[in-house]
Structures are given as structure tokens and as C-alpha cells.
mmCIF file of C-alpha atoms in Angstrom:
data_model
loop_
_atom_site.group_PDB
_atom_site.id
_atom_site.type_symbol
_atom_site.label_atom_id
_atom_site.label_comp_id
_atom_site.label_asym_id
_atom_site.label_seq_id
_atom_site.Cartn_x
_atom_site.Cartn_y
_atom_site.Cartn_z
ATOM 1 C CA MET A 1 29.029 -11.383 25.958
ATOM 2 C CA ARG A 2 26.703 -11.616 29.165
ATOM 3 C CA ASN A 3 27.949 -8.066 30.471
ATOM 4 C CA ALA A 4 28.386 -7.504 26.615
ATOM 5 C CA LEU A 5 24.590 -7.030 25.988
ATOM 6 C CA SER A 6 23.570 -5.983 29.420
ATOM 7 C CA ALA A 7 25.029 -2.664 28.257
ATOM 8 C CA VAL A 8 23.805 -2.535 25.052
ATOM 9 C CA TRP A 9 20.157 -2.826 26.873
ATOM 10 C CA ASP A 10 21.130 -0.192 29.209
ATOM 11 C CA LEU A 11 21.966 1.871 26.220
ATOM 12 C CA ARG A 12 18.288 1.222 23.995
ATOM 13 C CA ALA A 13 16.724 1.638 27.877
ATOM 14 C CA SER A 14 16.098 5.284 26.637
ATOM 15 C CA LEU A 15 14.441 4.818 23.441
ATOM 16 C CA TYR A 16 13.046 1.354 24.015
ATOM 17 C CA ASP A 17 9.746 3.066 25.018
ATOM 18 C CA PHE A 18 9.033 5.152 21.978
ATOM 19 C CA CYS A 19 9.790 2.059 19.688
ATOM 20 C CA GLU A 20 7.993 -0.258 21.335
ATOM 21 C CA GLY A 21 4.960 1.538 21.948
ATOM 22 C CA SER A 22 2.289 0.679 19.831
ATOM 23 C CA ARG A 23 0.202 -0.439 22.693
ATOM 24 C CA LEU A 24 -2.306 0.838 20.027
ATOM 25 C CA ARG A 25 -2.223 -1.817 18.073
ATOM 26 C CA ARG A 26 -0.620 -4.713 20.139
ATOM 27 C CA GLY A 27 -1.897 -3.761 23.664
ATOM 28 C CA ALA A 28 -5.824 -6.436 23.229
ATOM 29 C CA THR A 29 -3.349 -9.231 21.270
ATOM 30 C CA LYS A 30 -1.352 -9.333 24.639
ATOM 31 C CA ALA A 31 -3.643 -8.799 27.028
ATOM 32 C CA GLU A 32 -5.655 -11.745 25.753
ATOM 33 C CA LEU A 33 -2.438 -14.437 25.300
ATOM 34 C CA PHE A 34 -1.496 -13.338 29.346
ATOM 35 C CA ARG A 35 -4.825 -14.118 30.104
ATOM 36 C CA GLU A 36 -3.832 -17.772 29.777
ATOM 37 C CA MET A 37 -1.131 -17.071 32.594
ATOM 38 C CA ASP A 38 -1.622 -19.257 35.368
ATOM 39 C CA GLY A 39 0.250 -20.565 38.826
ATOM 40 C CA LYS A 40 3.766 -19.727 38.933
ATOM 41 C CA VAL A 41 4.707 -17.653 35.502
ATOM 42 C CA LEU A 42 7.978 -16.658 34.946
ATOM 43 C CA PHE A 43 8.327 -13.159 32.585
ATOM 44 C CA VAL A 44 10.738 -13.119 30.039
ATOM 45 C CA ALA A 45 12.585 -9.915 28.865
ATOM 46 C CA VAL A 46 10.225 -7.244 30.711
ATOM 47 C CA GLY A 47 12.101 -4.128 29.270
ATOM 48 C CA THR A 48 11.078 -1.420 30.784
ATOM 49 C CA GLY A 49 7.812 -2.640 31.927
ATOM 50 C CA THR A 50 5.332 -2.129 29.458
ATOM 51 C CA ASP A 51 3.732 -5.066 29.062
ATOM 52 C CA ILE A 52 2.885 -5.440 33.039
ATOM 53 C CA ARG A 53 -0.228 -3.022 32.195
ATOM 54 C CA HIS A 54 -1.454 -6.213 30.149
ATOM 55 C CA PHE A 55 -1.148 -8.212 32.851
ATOM 56 C CA PRO A 56 -4.034 -10.190 34.106
ATOM 57 C CA GLU A 57 -4.816 -9.455 38.101
ATOM 58 C CA GLY A 58 -3.679 -11.382 41.053
ATOM 59 C CA ARG A 59 -0.993 -13.718 39.405
ATOM 60 C CA ASN A 60 2.170 -14.372 40.624
ATOM 61 C CA ILE A 61 4.993 -13.545 38.255
ATOM 62 C CA LEU A 62 8.899 -13.640 38.375
ATOM 63 C CA ALA A 63 9.445 -10.750 36.032
ATOM 64 C CA ILE A 64 12.845 -10.647 34.616
ATOM 65 C CA ASP A 65 15.119 -9.025 31.711
ATOM 66 C CA ILE A 66 19.673 -8.369 31.213
ATOM 67 C CA SER A 67 19.286 -4.723 31.743
ATOM 68 C CA ASP A 68 19.783 -2.871 35.211
ATOM 69 C CA LYS A 69 18.866 0.068 33.451
ATOM 70 C CA MET A 70 15.329 -1.608 31.978
ATOM 71 C CA LEU A 71 14.315 -3.114 35.812
ATOM 72 C CA ALA A 72 14.459 0.183 37.059
ATOM 73 C CA LYS A 73 12.076 1.717 34.425
ATOM 74 C CA ALA A 74 9.749 -1.585 34.645
ATOM 75 C CA ALA A 75 10.096 -1.145 38.493
ATOM 76 C CA GLN A 76 8.334 2.299 38.478
ATOM 77 C CA ARG A 77 5.169 0.142 36.385
ATOM 78 C CA ALA A 78 5.233 -2.447 38.523
ATOM 79 C CA LYS A 79 4.163 -0.624 41.398
ATOM 80 C CA SER A 80 0.640 -0.271 39.492
ATOM 81 C CA TYR A 81 0.628 -3.712 39.084
ATOM 82 C CA SER A 82 -2.265 -5.314 41.325
ATOM 83 C CA GLY A 83 -0.065 -9.066 42.457
ATOM 84 C CA ASN A 84 2.604 -10.681 43.607
ATOM 85 C CA LEU A 85 5.599 -9.244 40.643
ATOM 86 C CA VAL A 86 9.088 -9.599 40.745
ATOM 87 C CA LEU A 87 11.595 -8.125 38.986
ATOM 88 C CA ALA A 88 15.253 -9.985 38.480
ATOM 89 C CA LYS A 89 18.291 -9.694 36.910
ATOM 90 C CA ALA A 90 18.423 -12.619 34.408
ATOM 91 C CA ASP A 91 20.045 -14.277 31.510
ATOM 92 C CA VAL A 92 17.549 -16.351 30.330
ATOM 93 C CA GLN A 93 20.297 -18.403 28.224
ATOM 94 C CA HIS A 94 21.293 -19.403 31.916
ATOM 95 C CA LEU A 95 18.890 -19.296 34.259
ATOM 96 C CA HIS A 96 19.729 -19.712 37.804
ATOM 97 C CA LEU A 97 16.406 -21.585 38.452
ATOM 98 C CA PRO A 98 15.154 -24.933 39.568
ATOM 99 C CA ASP A 99 14.140 -26.952 37.162
ATOM 100 C CA ALA A 100 10.643 -27.804 36.300
ATOM 101 C CA TYR A 101 9.556 -24.699 39.024
ATOM 102 C CA PHE A 102 7.342 -22.684 36.452
ATOM 103 C CA ASP A 103 2.924 -23.799 35.105
ATOM 104 C CA THR A 104 3.692 -20.911 32.709
ATOM 105 C CA VAL A 105 6.699 -19.438 30.836
ATOM 106 C CA THR A 106 5.721 -15.796 28.549
ATOM 107 C CA THR A 107 7.949 -13.738 26.134
ATOM 108 C CA SER A 108 7.192 -11.118 24.614
ATOM 109 C CA CYS A 109 9.250 -10.037 21.491
ATOM 110 C CA THR A 110 12.134 -11.349 23.463
ATOM 111 C CA MET A 111 13.505 -14.484 20.828
ATOM 112 C CA CYS A 112 14.764 -11.617 18.481
ATOM 113 C CA SER A 113 17.322 -10.207 21.094
ATOM 114 C CA VAL A 114 18.922 -13.062 22.772
ATOM 115 C CA PRO A 115 21.547 -14.128 21.753
ATOM 116 C CA GLN A 116 21.445 -17.776 20.933
ATOM 117 C CA PRO A 117 17.218 -18.283 20.893
ATOM 118 C CA ALA A 118 18.321 -22.589 20.800
ATOM 119 C CA MET A 119 19.687 -22.477 23.799
ATOM 120 C CA ALA A 120 16.994 -19.787 26.098
ATOM 121 C CA LEU A 121 14.662 -22.263 24.806
ATOM 122 C CA ARG A 122 15.902 -24.953 25.496
ATOM 123 C CA GLU A 123 16.492 -23.304 29.185
ATOM 124 C CA LEU A 124 12.460 -22.170 29.211
ATOM 125 C CA CYS A 125 11.687 -26.129 29.066
ATOM 126 C CA ARG A 126 13.504 -26.849 31.604
ATOM 127 C CA VAL A 127 12.214 -24.390 34.288
ATOM 128 C CA LEU A 128 8.522 -25.666 32.689
ATOM 129 C CA LYS A 129 7.018 -27.689 34.898
ATOM 130 C CA PRO A 130 5.966 -30.408 32.708
ATOM 131 C CA GLY A 131 2.586 -30.137 31.394
ATOM 132 C CA GLY A 132 2.824 -26.110 31.797
ATOM 133 C CA ARG A 133 2.177 -23.662 29.579
ATOM 134 C CA LEU A 134 4.553 -21.038 27.114
ATOM 135 C CA LEU A 135 2.777 -18.481 25.476
ATOM 136 C CA MET A 136 4.872 -16.085 23.355
ATOM 137 C CA PHE A 137 4.215 -13.289 21.248
ATOM 138 C CA GLU A 138 7.117 -12.369 19.188
ATOM 139 C CA HIS A 139 7.793 -11.167 15.263
ATOM 140 C CA VAL A 140 9.575 -14.301 12.673
ATOM 141 C CA ARG A 141 10.945 -14.065 9.819
ATOM 142 C CA SER A 142 8.757 -14.395 7.391
ATOM 143 C CA ARG A 143 7.960 -17.323 5.065
ATOM 144 C CA ASN A 144 7.333 -14.883 2.292
ATOM 145 C CA ARG A 145 10.606 -14.003 0.134
ATOM 146 C CA LEU A 146 10.396 -10.755 -0.800
ATOM 147 C CA LEU A 147 9.188 -10.488 2.981
ATOM 148 C CA GLY A 148 11.815 -12.935 4.315
ATOM 149 C CA PHE A 149 14.565 -10.988 2.211
ATOM 150 C CA THR A 150 13.292 -7.526 3.565
ATOM 151 C CA LEU A 151 13.904 -8.612 7.118
ATOM 152 C CA ASP A 152 17.056 -10.675 6.650
ATOM 153 C CA CYS A 153 18.358 -6.772 4.745
ATOM 154 C CA MET A 154 16.947 -5.420 8.513
ATOM 155 C CA THR A 155 18.749 -7.484 10.504
ATOM 156 C CA LEU A 156 21.795 -6.172 9.052
ATOM 157 C CA TRP A 157 21.892 -3.014 11.060
ATOM 158 C CA THR A 158 19.554 -3.883 13.611
ATOM 159 C CA ARG A 159 21.848 -6.608 14.727
ATOM 160 C CA LEU A 160 23.698 -3.422 15.521
ATOM 161 C CA PHE A 161 21.482 -2.753 18.788
ATOM 162 C CA GLY A 162 20.811 -6.451 19.572
ATOM 163 C CA THR A 163 17.703 -7.229 17.454
ATOM 164 C CA ALA A 164 17.508 -9.594 15.366
ATOM 165 C CA MET A 165 14.314 -9.948 12.926
ATOM 166 C CA ASN A 166 14.878 -13.002 11.105
ATOM 167 C CA ARG A 167 14.617 -15.640 13.921
ATOM 168 C CA GLU A 168 12.746 -18.648 12.866
ATOM 169 C CA THR A 169 11.451 -18.936 16.428
ATOM 170 C CA VAL A 170 8.722 -21.554 15.073
ATOM 171 C CA ALA A 171 11.389 -23.931 14.230
ATOM 172 C CA ASN A 172 13.475 -23.709 17.820
ATOM 173 C CA VAL A 173 10.957 -23.927 19.565
ATOM 174 C CA LEU A 174 9.815 -27.101 18.375
ATOM 175 C CA ALA A 175 13.504 -27.937 18.140
ATOM 176 C CA ALA A 176 13.457 -27.283 21.762
ATOM 177 C CA GLY A 177 10.419 -29.907 22.687
ATOM 178 C CA PHE A 178 7.615 -28.297 23.081
ATOM 179 C CA GLN A 179 4.216 -29.376 20.869
ATOM 180 C CA ILE A 180 2.914 -25.738 19.794
ATOM 181 C CA SER A 181 -0.890 -25.729 20.548
ATOM 182 C CA GLY A 182 -1.798 -23.145 18.412
ATOM 183 C CA ILE A 183 -0.197 -19.872 16.590
ATOM 184 C CA ARG A 184 -2.615 -17.189 15.892
ATOM 185 C CA SER A 185 -1.253 -14.605 13.507
ATOM 186 C CA VAL A 186 -0.643 -11.357 14.349
ATOM 187 C CA TYR A 187 0.225 -9.122 11.597
ATOM 188 C CA LEU A 188 1.005 -11.277 8.800
ATOM 189 C CA ASP A 189 3.608 -14.330 9.542
ATOM 190 C CA ILE A 190 5.366 -11.407 10.924
ATOM 191 C CA ILE A 191 4.060 -11.203 13.858
ATOM 192 C CA LEU A 192 3.022 -14.414 15.950
ATOM 193 C CA ALA A 193 0.796 -15.439 19.075
ATOM 194 C CA ILE A 194 2.246 -19.381 19.615
ATOM 195 C CA ARG A 195 0.820 -21.015 22.503
ATOM 196 C CA ALA A 196 3.393 -23.960 23.202
ATOM 197 C CA MET A 197 3.380 -26.942 26.170
ATOM 198 C CA LYS A 198 6.349 -28.956 27.959
ATOM 199 C CA PRO A 199 4.776 -32.866 27.376
ATOM 200 C CA ALA A 200 3.875 -34.262 30.100
ATOM 201 C CA CYS A 201 6.848 -37.107 30.999
ATOM 202 C CA MET B 1 -15.335 -6.900 32.317
ATOM 203 C CA CYS B 2 -15.114 -3.174 31.260
ATOM 204 C CA PRO B 3 -14.097 -3.057 27.228
ATOM 205 C CA SER B 4 -13.822 0.750 27.432
ATOM 206 C CA VAL B 5 -11.089 2.928 27.739
ATOM 207 C CA SER B 6 -11.384 5.780 29.851
ATOM 208 C CA PRO B 7 -13.055 6.708 33.240
ATOM 209 C CA LYS B 8 -15.913 8.477 31.805
ATOM 210 C CA SER B 9 -16.903 6.173 28.827
ATOM 211 C CA CYS B 10 -16.067 2.655 31.644
ATOM 212 C CA ALA B 11 -18.443 4.293 33.829
ATOM 213 C CA ARG B 12 -21.592 5.104 31.614
ATOM 214 C CA HIS B 13 -20.453 1.173 30.422
ATOM 215 C CA ASP B 14 -20.835 0.572 33.599
ATOM 216 C CA LYS B 15 -24.083 2.272 34.121
ATOM 217 C CA ARG B 16 -25.859 0.029 30.796
ATOM 218 C CA ILE B 17 -24.551 -3.185 31.870
ATOM 219 C CA ALA B 18 -26.060 -2.506 35.290
ATOM 220 C CA LYS B 19 -29.447 -1.587 33.971
ATOM 221 C CA LEU B 20 -29.683 -4.610 31.534
ATOM 222 C CA ASP B 21 -28.289 -6.588 34.597
ATOM 223 C CA ARG B 22 -32.072 -5.965 36.192
ATOM 224 C CA ARG B 23 -33.759 -6.070 32.657
ATOM 225 C CA LEU B 24 -32.423 -8.785 31.131
ATOM 226 C CA SER B 25 -31.251 -12.579 31.719
ATOM 227 C CA PRO B 26 -27.862 -13.084 32.314
ATOM 228 C CA HIS B 27 -27.173 -14.015 28.828
ATOM 229 C CA ALA B 28 -28.343 -10.354 27.133
ATOM 230 C CA VAL B 29 -26.174 -9.019 29.204
ATOM 231 C CA ASP B 30 -22.857 -11.046 28.132
ATOM 232 C CA ALA B 31 -24.325 -10.571 24.535
ATOM 233 C CA TYR B 32 -24.379 -7.108 25.105
ATOM 234 C CA GLU B 33 -20.909 -6.962 26.151
ATOM 235 C CA ARG B 34 -19.424 -9.694 23.443
ATOM 236 C CA ARG B 35 -20.744 -7.547 20.703
ATOM 237 C CA THR B 36 -20.095 -4.301 22.141
ATOM 238 C CA VAL B 37 -16.235 -5.388 22.656
ATOM 239 C CA GLY B 38 -16.711 -7.000 18.743
ATOM 240 C CA GLN B 39 -17.201 -3.514 16.935
ATOM 241 C CA LYS B 40 -14.305 -1.947 19.079
ATOM 242 C CA GLU B 41 -12.617 -4.034 17.907
ATOM 243 C CA VAL B 42 -13.622 -3.862 14.296
ATOM 244 C CA ARG B 43 -12.956 0.150 14.679
ATOM 245 C CA HIS B 44 -10.010 -0.617 15.728
ATOM 246 C CA ASP B 45 -8.619 -2.829 13.296
ATOM 247 C CA LEU B 46 -10.505 -0.802 10.429
ATOM 248 C CA ALA B 47 -8.634 2.575 11.751
ATOM 249 C CA PHE B 48 -5.298 0.534 11.702
ATOM 250 C CA ARG B 49 -5.837 0.036 8.418
ATOM 251 C CA VAL B 50 -6.469 2.861 7.000
ATOM 252 C CA GLY B 51 -3.656 4.592 9.160
ATOM 253 C CA ASP B 52 -1.002 1.227 7.492
ATOM 254 C CA CYS B 53 -3.310 2.006 4.055
ATOM 255 C CA ALA B 54 -1.961 5.899 4.382
ATOM 256 C CA PHE B 55 1.577 4.954 5.293
ATOM 257 C CA LEU B 56 2.249 2.543 2.000
ATOM 258 C CA VAL B 57 0.802 5.369 -0.153
ATOM 259 C CA LEU B 58 3.340 7.872 1.254
ATOM 260 C CA ILE B 59 6.199 6.607 1.213
ATOM 261 C CA GLY B 60 5.446 5.153 -2.289
ATOM 262 C CA TYR B 61 4.580 9.134 -3.172
ATOM 263 C CA LEU B 62 8.087 10.508 -1.893
ATOM 264 C CA ALA B 63 10.270 7.519 -2.516
ATOM 265 C CA ALA B 64 9.517 8.326 -6.314
ATOM 266 C CA ALA B 65 9.693 11.587 -5.282
ATOM 267 C CA ALA B 66 13.705 10.746 -4.273
ATOM 268 C CA MET B 67 14.370 9.155 -6.960
ATOM 269 C CA GLN B 68 12.803 12.040 -9.454
ATOM 270 C CA TRP B 69 15.028 14.307 -7.138
ATOM 271 C CA ALA B 70 17.837 12.154 -7.736
ATOM 272 C CA ARG B 71 17.492 11.866 -11.442
ATOM 273 C CA ASP B 72 17.228 15.768 -11.917
ATOM 274 C CA LEU B 73 21.079 16.152 -11.035
ATOM 275 C CA GLY B 74 21.535 15.107 -14.129
ATOM 276 C CA TRP B 75 24.529 12.281 -12.418
ATOM 277 C CA SER B 76 24.561 9.335 -14.056
ATOM 278 C CA THR B 77 22.693 6.981 -14.096
ATOM 279 C CA PRO B 78 23.600 4.380 -11.846
ATOM 280 C CA SER B 79 25.180 7.331 -9.419
ATOM 281 C CA SER B 80 21.486 9.221 -9.687
ATOM 282 C CA PHE B 81 20.052 4.989 -8.941
ATOM 283 C CA ILE B 82 23.028 4.960 -6.015
ATOM 284 C CA THR B 83 21.396 8.574 -4.681
ATOM 285 C CA GLY B 84 17.736 7.499 -4.822
ATOM 286 C CA MET B 85 17.479 4.649 -3.409
ATOM 287 C CA VAL B 86 19.493 5.578 -0.103
ATOM 288 C CA LEU B 87 17.418 8.982 0.264
ATOM 289 C CA ALA B 88 14.105 6.824 -0.695
ATOM 290 C CA MET B 89 15.577 4.746 1.926
ATOM 291 C CA CYS B 90 16.482 7.311 4.352
ATOM 292 C CA ILE B 91 12.731 8.334 4.122
ATOM 293 C CA GLN B 92 11.180 5.831 5.015
ATOM 294 C CA ILE B 93 13.597 4.547 7.877
ATOM 295 C CA ALA B 94 12.545 8.179 9.357
ATOM 296 C CA LEU B 95 9.013 8.183 8.629
ATOM 297 C CA SER B 96 8.815 4.239 10.456
ATOM 298 C CA PHE B 97 10.275 5.323 12.892
ATOM 299 C CA LEU B 98 8.067 8.144 13.580
ATOM 300 C CA VAL B 99 5.102 6.209 13.234
ATOM 301 C CA ALA B 100 6.001 3.377 15.295
ATOM 302 C CA PRO B 101 4.030 4.594 18.786
ATOM 303 C CA VAL B 102 1.008 4.008 16.418
ATOM 304 C CA LEU B 103 0.481 1.811 14.266
ATOM 305 C CA GLY B 104 3.868 -0.237 15.243
ATOM 306 C CA SER B 105 7.297 -1.030 14.500
ATOM 307 C CA ILE B 106 7.509 -4.182 12.857
ATOM 308 C CA GLU B 107 4.199 -2.945 10.970
ATOM 309 C CA SER B 108 5.101 0.314 9.745
ATOM 310 C CA MET B 109 9.142 -0.487 9.173
ATOM 311 C CA VAL B 110 8.605 -3.801 7.182
ATOM 312 C CA PRO B 111 5.797 -3.508 4.180
ATOM 313 C CA SER B 112 7.418 0.055 3.780
ATOM 314 C CA MET B 113 10.638 -0.922 3.237
ATOM 315 C CA VAL B 114 9.715 -2.804 0.608
ATOM 316 C CA VAL B 115 7.729 -0.419 -0.824
ATOM 317 C CA ALA B 116 10.859 2.464 -0.519
ATOM 318 C CA MET B 117 12.453 -0.202 -2.424
ATOM 319 C CA VAL B 118 10.772 -1.491 -4.596
ATOM 320 C CA VAL B 119 9.233 1.672 -6.088
ATOM 321 C CA PRO B 120 12.757 3.566 -7.528
ATOM 322 C CA MET B 121 13.053 0.320 -8.888
ATOM 323 C CA LEU B 122 10.564 0.105 -11.099
ATOM 324 C CA LEU B 123 10.868 3.578 -12.017
ATOM 325 C CA ASP B 124 13.956 3.269 -13.169
ATOM 326 C CA GLY B 125 13.393 -0.199 -14.610
ATOM 327 C CA ALA B 126 10.565 1.667 -16.444
ATOM 328 C CA GLU B 127 12.661 4.635 -18.130
ATOM 329 C CA MET B 128 15.397 2.160 -18.527
ATOM 330 C CA ILE B 129 12.327 0.679 -21.279
ATOM 331 C CA GLY B 130 11.897 3.302 -22.842
ATOM 332 C CA LEU B 131 9.020 4.775 -20.464
ATOM 333 C CA GLU B 132 9.705 7.944 -18.778
ATOM 334 C CA LEU B 133 7.306 9.244 -17.062
ATOM 335 C CA GLU B 134 6.898 12.564 -15.661
ATOM 336 C CA ALA B 135 7.513 14.564 -12.159
ATOM 337 C CA PRO B 136 4.252 14.473 -11.088
ATOM 338 C CA THR B 137 3.340 10.978 -12.644
ATOM 339 C CA ALA B 138 5.691 9.841 -11.075
ATOM 340 C CA ARG B 139 4.621 10.816 -7.985
ATOM 341 C CA TYR B 140 1.161 9.732 -8.454
ATOM 342 C CA ALA B 141 2.330 6.244 -9.907
ATOM 343 C CA GLY B 142 4.271 5.916 -6.343
ATOM 344 C CA GLY B 143 1.111 6.063 -4.353
ATOM 345 C CA LEU B 144 0.042 3.973 -6.560
ATOM 346 C CA LEU B 145 2.320 1.484 -6.466
ATOM 347 C CA GLY B 146 2.352 2.183 -2.403
ATOM 348 C CA LEU B 147 -1.755 1.492 -2.609
ATOM 349 C CA MET B 148 -1.200 -1.639 -4.738
ATOM 350 C CA GLY B 149 1.749 -2.985 -2.063
ATOM 351 C CA PHE B 150 -2.037 -2.540 0.454
ATOM 352 C CA LEU B 151 -4.025 -4.754 -0.896
ATOM 353 C CA ALA B 152 -1.092 -7.126 -1.993
ATOM 354 C CA LEU B 153 -0.662 -7.266 2.054
ATOM 355 C CA THR B 154 -4.412 -7.660 2.723
ATOM 356 C CA VAL B 155 -4.583 -10.923 0.494
ATOM 357 C CA TYR B 156 -1.332 -12.527 1.757
ATOM 358 C CA SER B 157 -2.279 -11.277 5.339
ATOM 359 C CA ALA B 158 -5.505 -13.402 4.849
ATOM 360 C CA ARG B 159 -3.527 -16.250 3.441
ATOM 361 C CA CYS B 160 -1.445 -16.269 6.586
ATOM 362 C CA ARG B 161 -4.385 -16.491 8.994
ATOM 363 C CA ARG B 162 -6.270 -19.772 6.881
ATOM 364 C CA TYR B 163 -2.715 -21.155 6.722
ATOM 365 C CA PHE B 164 -1.852 -20.836 10.394
ATOM 366 C CA GLU B 165 -5.232 -22.145 11.445
ATOM 367 C CA LEU B 166 -5.127 -25.260 9.105
ATOM 368 C CA ASN B 167 -1.196 -25.881 10.016
ATOM 369 C CA TYR B 168 -1.391 -25.072 14.086
ATOM 370 C CA GLY B 169 -5.248 -25.005 14.880
ATOM 371 C CA GLY B 170 -5.936 -21.148 16.360
ATOM 372 C CA PRO B 171 -5.587 -20.284 20.030
#
């Protein structure tokens, strides 16, 4: 399963930059969200590294992805980052990382592409320190019936390429045990900047 | 922090800041920076809104044209309806991919799919109740429906912002 997923994303690596290249529109919002990355940071699904340009300087970041080809492209972009940025291959659903290790976990358009987002979020909760922050830039299913239906229809074919457009990410974040501290609408109720926290024990 | 994009305009901006810095208090410099960033965000936002609007009008226009073309084939109503819908969808998907690097993939794909579905349905519905539109009128009606879709999204966008602020708090 993990290998199949990895193969899908290896295939998508060549077209990824074109499809996700809307930094002109979303770049400022991402940069604003990522500015809050602090301490030891885990960045999930770095892809080809298009988001690296939005990382604040001087941070200590471990950026993971499931695809070797994506990581190879990201490595080129990582060279320009002025801070400590380490790239590694990992599956967010099965992280071989210690409990309560990171101060911040950040995701960017990740939960749409993970087969089991609830499991992934539980893993992220595990590796995050109590009181640590979860920063998410995600697209989710709209509450509007017409837009929600459209996203369901789109998912019928986008799923073939590894992306589900109709994920209930806010509900999944809460179910994983996070406390949401703020949600900002980036585009309607489809693209959201979510700020959450792992409750201190 | 310099809000400008090109190195040239960035240098110009830094120069202005330095000049202000010599003359004014730190508060004035902060206010100048905030104003500059704010103005730039407003300009960006406006440009994207114009782009979204133009794109939806275009999709509405082309979806209507696709339906019109399918009707002109002279096939049975269900066949021409399905052909028109499929063609409208293909045009919408192709154009969405083309504009995605500028307007964003979700921002271009989702609302335009709604327009590409609704416009042919409405035109066919209008024909079924006896309101048959001429080819150019139908295309303009499609464009107008695209514009109405954009206006509806603008209202919904404001409602979404308010909903998240009220229920989850701001950033």
C-alpha cells in the first residue's frame, strides 16, 4: 500500500509544480502561517519543495515526504534555505519518530492526499509536545451543498491521482485530540489556514 | 521587512525606509511599512477577484456555446444534452488547468465546475419550458450566469470569513 502510494506521488512529481504553482495567490497566506513555526519543526509532505520559499529564516525543520522523486526536487530548493532544513522519506501515517518531540507540526495541502487522515493526525498528535502547535494549510469539503457536491464529484476522478477533495479535516483535527485555536478562511470554506494545539497534559 | 517583490523595487523601498528612519520616529516607520504591505495586499486581492470574475464569465459563455453546438447537431434531446454537458466539462477542466498557476487550482477548478454544470442545465431547462434562446443570446446568458456565480461566491466568501471568526476565532 505504502509503495503504491509512493509510486503515485513519484509519477505526479513531474507535473506537481505546474498544478500547485499558485504561489502568487497563496504565497502570502502560507508565509504568514509558517512564520509561527517555532522550536523543532516537522513539516509534513514537503513535495517538490515549493513551500520552502515561504519558510521563515533560521528555523530547525525536518521536512518529510513519501516520494523519492518529490524529495529529489525538494533537495534543490532546500539548498537556498537559510536555516537548518533536513529532508527525509517518511509516511505520516507511520512515523518512526519519538513521542512528544516536536514543538510545531506544519502541513500544507497534505490531508487531502493521505489515505487515512485520521490516523495521520493521531500520529502528528503523538510526535507533538504537549502545548505544541499544529499549523495547517488545507483544502477541505465545503459546508455549502452545491460546492460540497461538486467537491464530491471531483473526488471521483482526483482520487485516481491520490487526492480526495472532500476531506472533513476540521472534524478530523478535533477527533485526533487537538484544540483548535483559530481558523482563517483563505478561499471560501474550501481552503483553510487552521491553527491548533495539543493540549498540555 | 521589505514587502516589495523585485530587487529593484525592494532597494527603492529600503531607501525610502532609511530616509524615513532618519527623519521620523520608529512608530512612523512601522506605520509606513504596514500601509505599504496593506496597499499591496488590497491590489493583489483586487487583481485576483477580477481574474476569478473574468474566468467564470468565460466558462459560462463557453459552456453555453458548447450546449448550443451540441443542439445544432440535431440529435435527440438526451443525446445532445449529454454531449453538451460533457463538452462543457472538458472545456472547463482544460481551461482550469491552464489558469491554475495564476488563479490557483482549487480557486479556478471548483467554482468553474459549478458554472459549467449549471449553465447547460439552465439553458436546456429554459428550452424545455419553451424559452428558446438564439445562439448569441444563449452565449451571453451563459456569461451573465458566470457573473452571477461570481457575485454569489463573493457573498458566500464574506459569510465564510464571518463564520470561522465567530466559531473558531481569528489567527
